[in-house]
Amino acid sequence: MRQVGTQDYPGERPWWFDAVCYQIDVGAFADADGDGVGDLDGICSRLGYLELLGVDVIVLAGIAGSDPASPSLARLLTEAHDNGLRVLMAMDVDPARADPGPVLRPWLDQGVDGFHLAPRNDPADAVASVVAEYPDRIVIGSGTGSWQLLFGLDLAVAGFSAEPVRKAITTVLDSAGPRPAWAMASRDSTRIRDHAALTPVRAMALVQLALPGAVCLRHGEELGLPGTERIRMPWEGLMRPFGFSTARADWSSIPHDWVHFTVEAQLEDEESTLSLYRHALEMRASHPAFTGDEVEWFGAPEDCFAFRRVGSSLICALNTSAEPVPLPPGEVLLSSRPLVEGELPPGNAAWLV
């Protein structure tokens, strides 16, 4: 199976090739000035968390109408770049109605590393042409276009059944086009927050992170929170809004049981969804098995699959059946839930070498 998007980069791979992108809905992430709305300074105050999580790229959503020359953006770009983080802007630019240059160039001139365009069907090549004027900048797009990365919700649409997930992966990797950027959470998706329902969420996270290509996460996804557009990030404490803001406001829209899903609570729990993401992202970035731009499939029990990254020893196994199944031979690096007598439980995934 040929991996797409590799043919133009036979030598050293560019920074975005396998990047972990973390989209932040700015108004819902962290409120630094106490007005009840998240802001860029709030993101600056949480850069340590993003480094701890292990992401490579911050995608800023919800500030396209702001001033590109604002001091807060300049500070964020400087501090992010100093800490090895790239910064993209999420934008909805329609080149069919106007020249995108006047919209995009002020952001690029300030040092933004590129753009994540909203899903669209039209080929927005004019955007790519503007970005190409600036060295080392990129576009994450969808549909057709001259993008560096192709955003796709194929895994999310496939649901949690081995054969549809396998078909989604095969379709993307067999297609000619930009390198994939795999995503699971969209603006309209939901995540159920109880322990049992998080099991397939955790399993699909390992499938997503095992595939060749970049990855697109949304803030809160690593906590197992719903993937909807305005999820206020629960940071710490026992009372709503859980460290998101110091404003005295009606925070009843934040579920009170999120006290168990705060960053603080999950960092202290080695079995939490956040801990799983942290371990997975660290392994993805540092373990030598995470190489190779093709996958090959093994035989597997019904409602299960296993694939290997060609050119490496990494195997990803998924069990969507109702029974535990034996794992392929190898050393287990990570599993989405603990194994049961050496077998992969229902609704789980594992990495092996």
Short mmCIF file of C-alpha atoms in Angstrom, two decimals:
data_model
loop_
_atom_site.label_atom_id
_atom_site.label_comp_id
_atom_site.label_asym_id
_atom_site.label_seq_id
_atom_site.Cartn_x
_atom_site.Cartn_y
_atom_site.Cartn_z
CA MET A 1 0.00 0.00 0.00
CA ARG A 2 1.51 3.31 -1.06
CA GLN A 3 1.53 6.13 1.45
CA VAL A 4 0.42 9.40 -0.11
CA GLY A 5 2.23 12.67 0.07
CA THR A 6 5.80 11.35 0.28
CA GLN A 7 7.00 11.51 -3.31
CA ASP A 8 8.13 15.15 -3.22
CA TYR A 9 10.26 14.74 -0.07
CA PRO A 10 12.80 11.97 -0.72
CA GLY A 11 15.39 13.40 1.69
CA GLU A 12 14.95 15.10 5.05
CA ARG A 13 11.30 15.33 5.99
CA PRO A 14 9.80 18.79 6.67
CA TRP A 15 8.65 19.77 10.16
CA TRP A 16 4.97 19.23 9.40
CA PHE A 17 5.27 15.73 7.94
CA ASP A 18 4.24 13.82 11.08
CA ALA A 19 3.24 16.79 13.23
CA VAL A 20 0.72 16.59 16.04
CA CYS A 21 -1.54 19.62 15.57
CA TYR A 22 -3.63 20.85 18.51
CA GLN A 23 -6.55 23.11 17.60
CA ILE A 24 -7.53 25.60 20.28
CA ASP A 25 -10.87 27.39 20.25
CA VAL A 26 -9.30 30.48 21.76
CA GLY A 27 -12.38 31.78 23.54
CA ALA A 28 -12.86 28.49 25.36
CA PHE A 29 -9.30 27.54 26.34
CA ALA A 30 -8.00 29.83 29.09
CA ASP A 31 -9.11 33.29 30.28
CA ALA A 32 -6.18 35.43 31.43
CA ASP A 33 -7.93 38.77 31.96
CA GLY A 34 -10.92 37.51 33.93
CA ASP A 35 -13.66 38.63 31.54
CA GLY A 36 -15.04 35.12 31.14
CA VAL A 37 -13.71 34.62 27.60
CA GLY A 38 -10.53 32.81 26.67
CA ASP A 39 -7.74 34.84 25.09
CA LEU A 40 -4.26 34.62 23.59
CA ASP A 41 -2.60 35.54 26.88
CA GLY A 42 -4.43 32.62 28.43
CA ILE A 43 -2.84 30.32 25.87
CA CYS A 44 0.58 31.78 26.72
CA SER A 45 -0.03 30.91 30.36
CA ARG A 46 -0.69 27.29 29.40
CA LEU A 47 2.20 26.68 26.99
CA GLY A 48 3.85 24.50 29.63
CA TYR A 49 0.87 22.15 29.45
CA LEU A 50 1.09 21.92 25.66
CA GLU A 51 4.78 21.03 25.92
CA LEU A 52 3.96 18.44 28.58
CA LEU A 53 1.25 16.97 26.36
CA GLY A 54 3.72 16.66 23.51
CA VAL A 55 2.09 18.52 20.62
CA ASP A 56 4.09 20.16 17.82
CA VAL A 57 1.66 22.73 16.41
CA ILE A 58 -0.97 25.05 17.89
CA VAL A 59 -3.90 25.86 15.60
CA LEU A 60 -5.70 29.03 16.71
CA ALA A 61 -9.43 29.04 15.96
CA GLY A 62 -11.79 31.94 16.51
CA ILE A 63 -9.45 34.93 16.09
CA ALA A 64 -9.50 35.40 12.30
CA GLY A 65 -11.23 38.76 12.75
CA SER A 66 -8.61 40.02 15.23
CA ASP A 67 -5.69 42.34 14.62
CA PRO A 68 -2.66 40.43 13.29
CA ALA A 69 -0.38 43.08 14.83
CA SER A 70 -1.76 42.68 18.37
CA PRO A 71 0.85 42.51 21.16
CA SER A 72 -0.80 39.37 22.53
CA LEU A 73 -0.32 37.52 19.24
CA ALA A 74 3.29 38.72 18.99
CA ARG A 75 3.96 37.46 22.50
CA LEU A 76 2.30 34.11 21.79
CA LEU A 77 4.24 33.61 18.56
CA THR A 78 7.54 34.49 20.25
CA GLU A 79 7.01 32.24 23.26
CA ALA A 80 5.61 29.37 21.20
CA HIS A 81 8.49 29.48 18.72
CA ASP A 82 11.02 29.76 21.56
CA ASN A 83 9.56 26.54 22.95
CA GLY A 84 9.63 24.69 19.63
CA LEU A 85 5.92 25.05 18.86
CA ARG A 86 4.59 26.15 15.47
CA VAL A 87 1.43 28.29 15.26
CA LEU A 88 -1.24 28.02 12.56
CA MET A 89 -4.38 30.07 12.05
CA ALA A 90 -7.75 28.39 11.45
CA MET A 91 -9.44 30.45 8.72
CA ASP A 92 -12.42 30.37 6.40
CA VAL A 93 -11.15 32.14 3.28
CA ASP A 94 -13.16 31.82 0.09
CA PRO A 95 -10.88 32.63 -2.89
CA ALA A 96 -13.86 32.34 -5.26
CA ARG A 97 -15.11 35.78 -3.98
CA ALA A 98 -11.88 37.67 -3.34
CA ASP A 99 -8.08 37.64 -3.56
CA PRO A 100 -6.97 35.95 -0.32
CA GLY A 101 -3.63 37.76 -0.26
CA PRO A 102 -4.73 40.84 1.72
CA VAL A 103 -6.34 38.55 4.30
CA LEU A 104 -3.47 36.09 4.67
CA ARG A 105 -0.30 38.16 4.28
CA PRO A 106 -0.67 40.25 7.47
CA TRP A 107 -0.75 37.04 9.53
CA LEU A 108 2.19 35.54 7.65
CA ASP A 109 4.16 38.77 8.04
CA GLN A 110 3.69 38.49 11.82
CA GLY A 111 5.23 35.01 11.81
CA VAL A 112 2.23 32.66 11.68
CA ASP A 113 3.42 29.30 10.30
CA GLY A 114 0.42 28.71 8.04
CA PHE A 115 -3.31 28.08 7.98
CA HIS A 116 -5.89 25.41 8.61
CA LEU A 117 -8.73 26.10 6.21
CA ALA A 118 -12.32 25.28 7.08
CA PRO A 119 -13.70 22.19 5.25
CA ARG A 120 -14.67 23.08 1.69
CA ASN A 121 -15.28 21.47 -1.68
CA ASP A 122 -13.76 24.10 -3.97
CA PRO A 123 -10.05 24.01 -4.88
CA ALA A 124 -8.61 27.00 -3.04
CA ASP A 125 -5.27 27.03 -4.87
CA ALA A 126 -5.03 30.80 -4.57
CA VAL A 127 -4.49 30.34 -0.84
CA ALA A 128 -1.66 27.89 -1.44
CA SER A 129 -0.06 30.33 -3.87
CA VAL A 130 0.01 33.11 -1.28
CA VAL A 131 1.44 30.83 1.42
CA ALA A 132 4.11 29.58 -1.00
CA GLU A 133 5.57 33.10 -1.04
CA TYR A 134 6.71 32.53 2.56
CA PRO A 135 9.38 29.88 3.26
CA ASP A 136 8.49 26.90 5.42
CA ARG A 137 4.80 27.81 5.82
CA ILE A 138 1.98 25.33 5.22
CA VAL A 139 -1.72 24.88 4.58
CA ILE A 140 -3.91 22.16 6.07
CA GLY A 141 -6.89 21.89 3.75
CA SER A 142 -9.66 19.55 2.73
CA GLY A 143 -11.17 18.56 -0.58
CA THR A 144 -8.90 19.32 -3.53
CA GLY A 145 -6.06 21.78 -3.44
CA SER A 146 -2.30 22.19 -3.32
CA TRP A 147 -2.04 21.57 0.41
CA GLN A 148 0.83 20.18 2.40
CA LEU A 149 -1.62 18.27 4.63
CA LEU A 150 -5.10 16.97 3.86
CA PHE A 151 -7.46 17.20 6.83
CA GLY A 152 -9.78 14.20 7.00
CA LEU A 153 -12.43 12.87 9.37
CA ASP A 154 -12.44 9.45 7.71
CA LEU A 155 -11.71 7.68 11.01
CA ALA A 156 -14.49 9.54 12.82
CA VAL A 157 -17.02 8.78 10.10
CA ALA A 158 -16.08 5.10 10.11
CA GLY A 159 -17.34 4.66 13.66
CA PHE A 160 -16.06 1.89 15.89
CA SER A 161 -16.06 -1.27 13.81
CA ALA A 162 -12.87 -2.86 12.53
CA GLU A 163 -13.80 -3.34 8.88
CA PRO A 164 -15.13 0.21 8.22
CA VAL A 165 -12.10 1.65 10.01
CA ARG A 166 -9.78 -0.49 7.92
CA LYS A 167 -11.56 0.58 4.73
CA ALA A 168 -11.26 4.25 5.74
CA ILE A 169 -7.53 3.88 6.32
CA THR A 170 -7.03 1.99 3.05
CA THR A 171 -9.01 4.56 1.06
CA VAL A 172 -6.93 7.45 2.37
CA LEU A 173 -3.56 5.75 1.99
CA ASP A 174 -4.35 4.50 -1.52
CA SER A 175 -5.43 7.90 -2.79
CA ALA A 176 -3.12 10.26 -4.63
CA GLY A 177 -2.88 13.60 -2.92
CA PRO A 178 -1.38 15.50 0.01
CA ARG A 179 -0.13 13.75 3.11
CA PRO A 180 -3.04 12.94 5.46
CA ALA A 181 -3.78 14.76 8.69
CA TRP A 182 -5.93 12.30 10.64
CA ALA A 183 -8.66 13.77 12.86
CA MET A 184 -11.24 12.22 15.17
CA ALA A 185 -13.13 15.12 16.77
CA SER A 186 -15.16 17.60 14.71
CA ARG A 187 -17.32 20.56 15.66
CA ASP A 188 -20.44 18.43 15.61
CA SER A 189 -19.11 15.23 17.17
CA THR A 190 -19.86 14.18 20.73
CA ARG A 191 -17.97 12.15 23.26
CA ILE A 192 -19.69 10.30 26.09
CA ARG A 193 -17.92 10.99 29.35
CA ASP A 194 -18.42 7.85 31.45
CA HIS A 195 -15.58 5.34 31.91
CA ALA A 196 -17.01 2.53 29.77
CA ALA A 197 -17.94 4.75 26.84
CA LEU A 198 -14.42 6.21 26.77
CA THR A 199 -12.96 2.79 25.99
CA PRO A 200 -13.45 2.99 22.18
CA VAL A 201 -12.33 6.65 22.24
CA ARG A 202 -9.03 5.56 23.78
CA ALA A 203 -8.67 2.68 21.32
CA MET A 204 -9.20 4.91 18.29
CA ALA A 205 -6.66 7.37 19.65
CA LEU A 206 -4.00 4.64 19.41
CA VAL A 207 -5.13 3.72 15.88
CA GLN A 208 -4.99 7.38 14.82
CA LEU A 209 -1.55 7.98 16.34
CA ALA A 210 -0.09 4.80 14.81
CA LEU A 211 -0.82 5.81 11.21
CA PRO A 212 1.62 7.50 8.83
CA GLY A 213 0.93 11.20 8.50
CA ALA A 214 0.10 14.15 10.71
CA VAL A 215 -2.58 14.22 13.42
CA CYS A 216 -5.15 16.91 14.26
CA LEU A 217 -6.51 17.05 17.82
CA ARG A 218 -8.96 19.53 19.32
CA HIS A 219 -8.46 20.95 22.76
CA GLY A 220 -10.08 18.74 25.36
CA GLU A 221 -9.93 15.69 23.13
CA GLU A 222 -7.03 14.39 25.19
CA LEU A 223 -9.24 14.58 28.27
CA GLY A 224 -12.02 12.52 26.68
CA LEU A 225 -14.32 15.56 26.53
CA PRO A 226 -16.90 16.13 23.80
CA GLY A 227 -15.49 17.43 20.52
CA THR A 228 -18.00 20.24 20.12
CA GLU A 229 -16.94 23.76 19.26
CA ARG A 230 -17.02 25.62 22.57
CA ILE A 231 -15.78 23.27 25.24
CA ARG A 232 -14.32 25.36 28.07
CA MET A 233 -11.13 23.66 29.12
CA PRO A 234 -11.35 22.31 32.70
CA TRP A 235 -7.94 22.88 34.26
CA GLU A 236 -8.04 22.37 37.99
CA GLY A 237 -9.98 22.63 41.22
CA LEU A 238 -13.27 21.31 42.52
CA MET A 239 -15.66 24.05 41.43
CA ARG A 240 -16.84 25.26 38.03
CA PRO A 241 -15.34 26.71 35.83
CA PHE A 242 -12.40 24.57 36.97
CA GLY A 243 -9.66 27.15 36.48
CA PHE A 244 -10.79 28.32 33.04
CA SER A 245 -11.56 31.84 34.34
CA THR A 246 -11.68 33.93 37.49
CA ALA A 247 -14.84 35.70 36.30
CA ARG A 248 -17.95 35.53 38.46
CA ALA A 249 -20.47 34.24 35.94
CA ASP A 250 -23.08 31.59 35.36
CA TRP A 251 -20.98 28.50 34.63
CA SER A 252 -23.87 26.06 34.78
CA SER A 253 -23.23 25.03 31.17
CA ILE A 254 -20.09 23.24 32.38
CA PRO A 255 -21.07 19.83 33.79
CA HIS A 256 -20.29 19.58 37.50
CA ASP A 257 -18.90 16.06 37.05
CA TRP A 258 -16.02 17.48 35.01
CA VAL A 259 -14.24 17.70 38.33
CA HIS A 260 -13.04 14.19 37.46
CA PHE A 261 -11.93 15.24 33.98
CA THR A 262 -9.77 18.27 34.79
CA VAL A 263 -6.17 18.38 33.66
CA GLU A 264 -5.12 18.41 37.30
CA ALA A 265 -7.09 15.27 38.17
CA GLN A 266 -5.97 13.36 35.10
CA LEU A 267 -2.29 14.24 35.43
CA GLU A 268 -2.33 12.55 38.82
CA ASP A 269 -3.97 9.39 37.42
CA GLU A 270 -1.73 7.07 35.39
CA GLU A 271 -4.83 5.31 34.01
CA SER A 272 -6.51 8.50 32.76
CA THR A 273 -7.19 9.38 29.15
CA LEU A 274 -4.77 12.31 29.41
CA SER A 275 -2.01 10.00 30.64
CA LEU A 276 -2.69 7.64 27.73
CA TYR A 277 -2.36 10.51 25.23
CA ARG A 278 0.83 11.75 26.90
CA HIS A 279 2.45 8.29 26.77
CA ALA A 280 1.29 7.73 23.20
CA LEU A 281 2.55 11.09 21.95
CA GLU A 282 5.89 10.63 23.69
CA MET A 283 6.35 7.20 22.09
CA ARG A 284 5.24 8.47 18.69
CA ALA A 285 7.87 11.20 18.84
CA SER A 286 10.78 9.22 20.27
CA HIS A 287 10.44 5.49 19.60
CA PRO A 288 12.33 4.29 16.51
CA ALA A 289 9.43 2.02 15.47
CA PHE A 290 7.31 5.00 14.37
CA THR A 291 8.71 5.22 10.85
CA GLY A 292 7.60 4.06 7.45
CA ASP A 293 5.07 5.58 5.08
CA GLU A 294 3.20 2.39 4.18
CA VAL A 295 1.15 -0.12 6.16
CA GLU A 296 0.58 -3.82 5.65
CA TRP A 297 -2.33 -5.79 7.10
CA PHE A 298 -2.18 -9.06 9.01
CA GLY A 299 -4.80 -11.73 9.30
CA ALA A 300 -6.97 -11.11 12.36
CA PRO A 301 -10.10 -12.51 14.07
CA GLU A 302 -13.49 -11.24 12.98
CA ASP A 303 -14.19 -7.62 13.98
CA CYS A 304 -10.47 -7.07 14.58
CA PHE A 305 -7.49 -5.90 12.58
CA ALA A 306 -3.73 -5.52 12.88
CA PHE A 307 -1.39 -3.51 10.68
CA ARG A 308 2.34 -2.89 10.64
CA ARG A 309 4.22 0.22 9.57
CA VAL A 310 6.33 -1.06 6.67
CA GLY A 311 10.00 -0.46 7.27
CA SER A 312 9.60 -0.57 11.04
CA SER A 313 8.50 -3.02 13.72
CA LEU A 314 5.41 -1.12 14.92
CA ILE A 315 2.17 -3.12 14.96
CA CYS A 316 -1.23 -1.66 15.86
CA ALA A 317 -3.99 -4.12 16.79
CA LEU A 318 -7.68 -3.21 17.27
CA ASN A 319 -10.43 -5.37 18.77
CA THR A 320 -14.00 -4.20 18.13
CA SER A 321 -15.49 -7.64 18.83
CA ALA A 322 -17.32 -8.70 21.99
CA GLU A 323 -14.60 -11.11 23.16
CA PRO A 324 -10.92 -10.86 24.16
CA VAL A 325 -8.54 -11.85 21.35
CA PRO A 326 -4.89 -12.94 21.22
CA LEU A 327 -2.36 -10.29 20.24
CA PRO A 328 0.14 -10.64 17.39
CA PRO A 329 3.61 -11.74 18.51
CA GLY A 330 5.72 -8.95 19.97
CA GLU A 331 6.42 -6.76 22.96
CA VAL A 332 3.49 -4.59 24.05
CA LEU A 333 4.42 -0.92 24.09
CA LEU A 334 1.04 0.51 25.08
CA SER A 335 -2.59 -0.56 25.30
CA SER A 336 -5.69 1.58 25.54
CA ARG A 337 -6.83 -0.43 28.60
CA PRO A 338 -4.95 -3.12 30.54
CA LEU A 339 -4.69 -6.52 28.88
CA VAL A 340 -6.67 -9.43 30.34
CA GLU A 341 -4.53 -12.54 30.79
CA GLY A 342 -2.34 -11.38 27.94
CA GLU A 343 -5.24 -10.86 25.53
CA LEU A 344 -6.69 -7.66 24.06
CA PRO A 345 -10.08 -6.93 25.68
CA PRO A 346 -13.15 -5.91 23.65
CA GLY A 347 -13.14 -2.32 22.46
CA ASN A 348 -9.39 -1.84 22.85
CA ALA A 349 -6.22 -1.29 20.84
CA ALA A 350 -2.55 -1.95 21.48
CA TRP A 351 0.86 -1.11 20.09
CA LEU A 352 3.50 -3.81 19.79
CA VAL A 353 7.04 -4.12 18.43
#
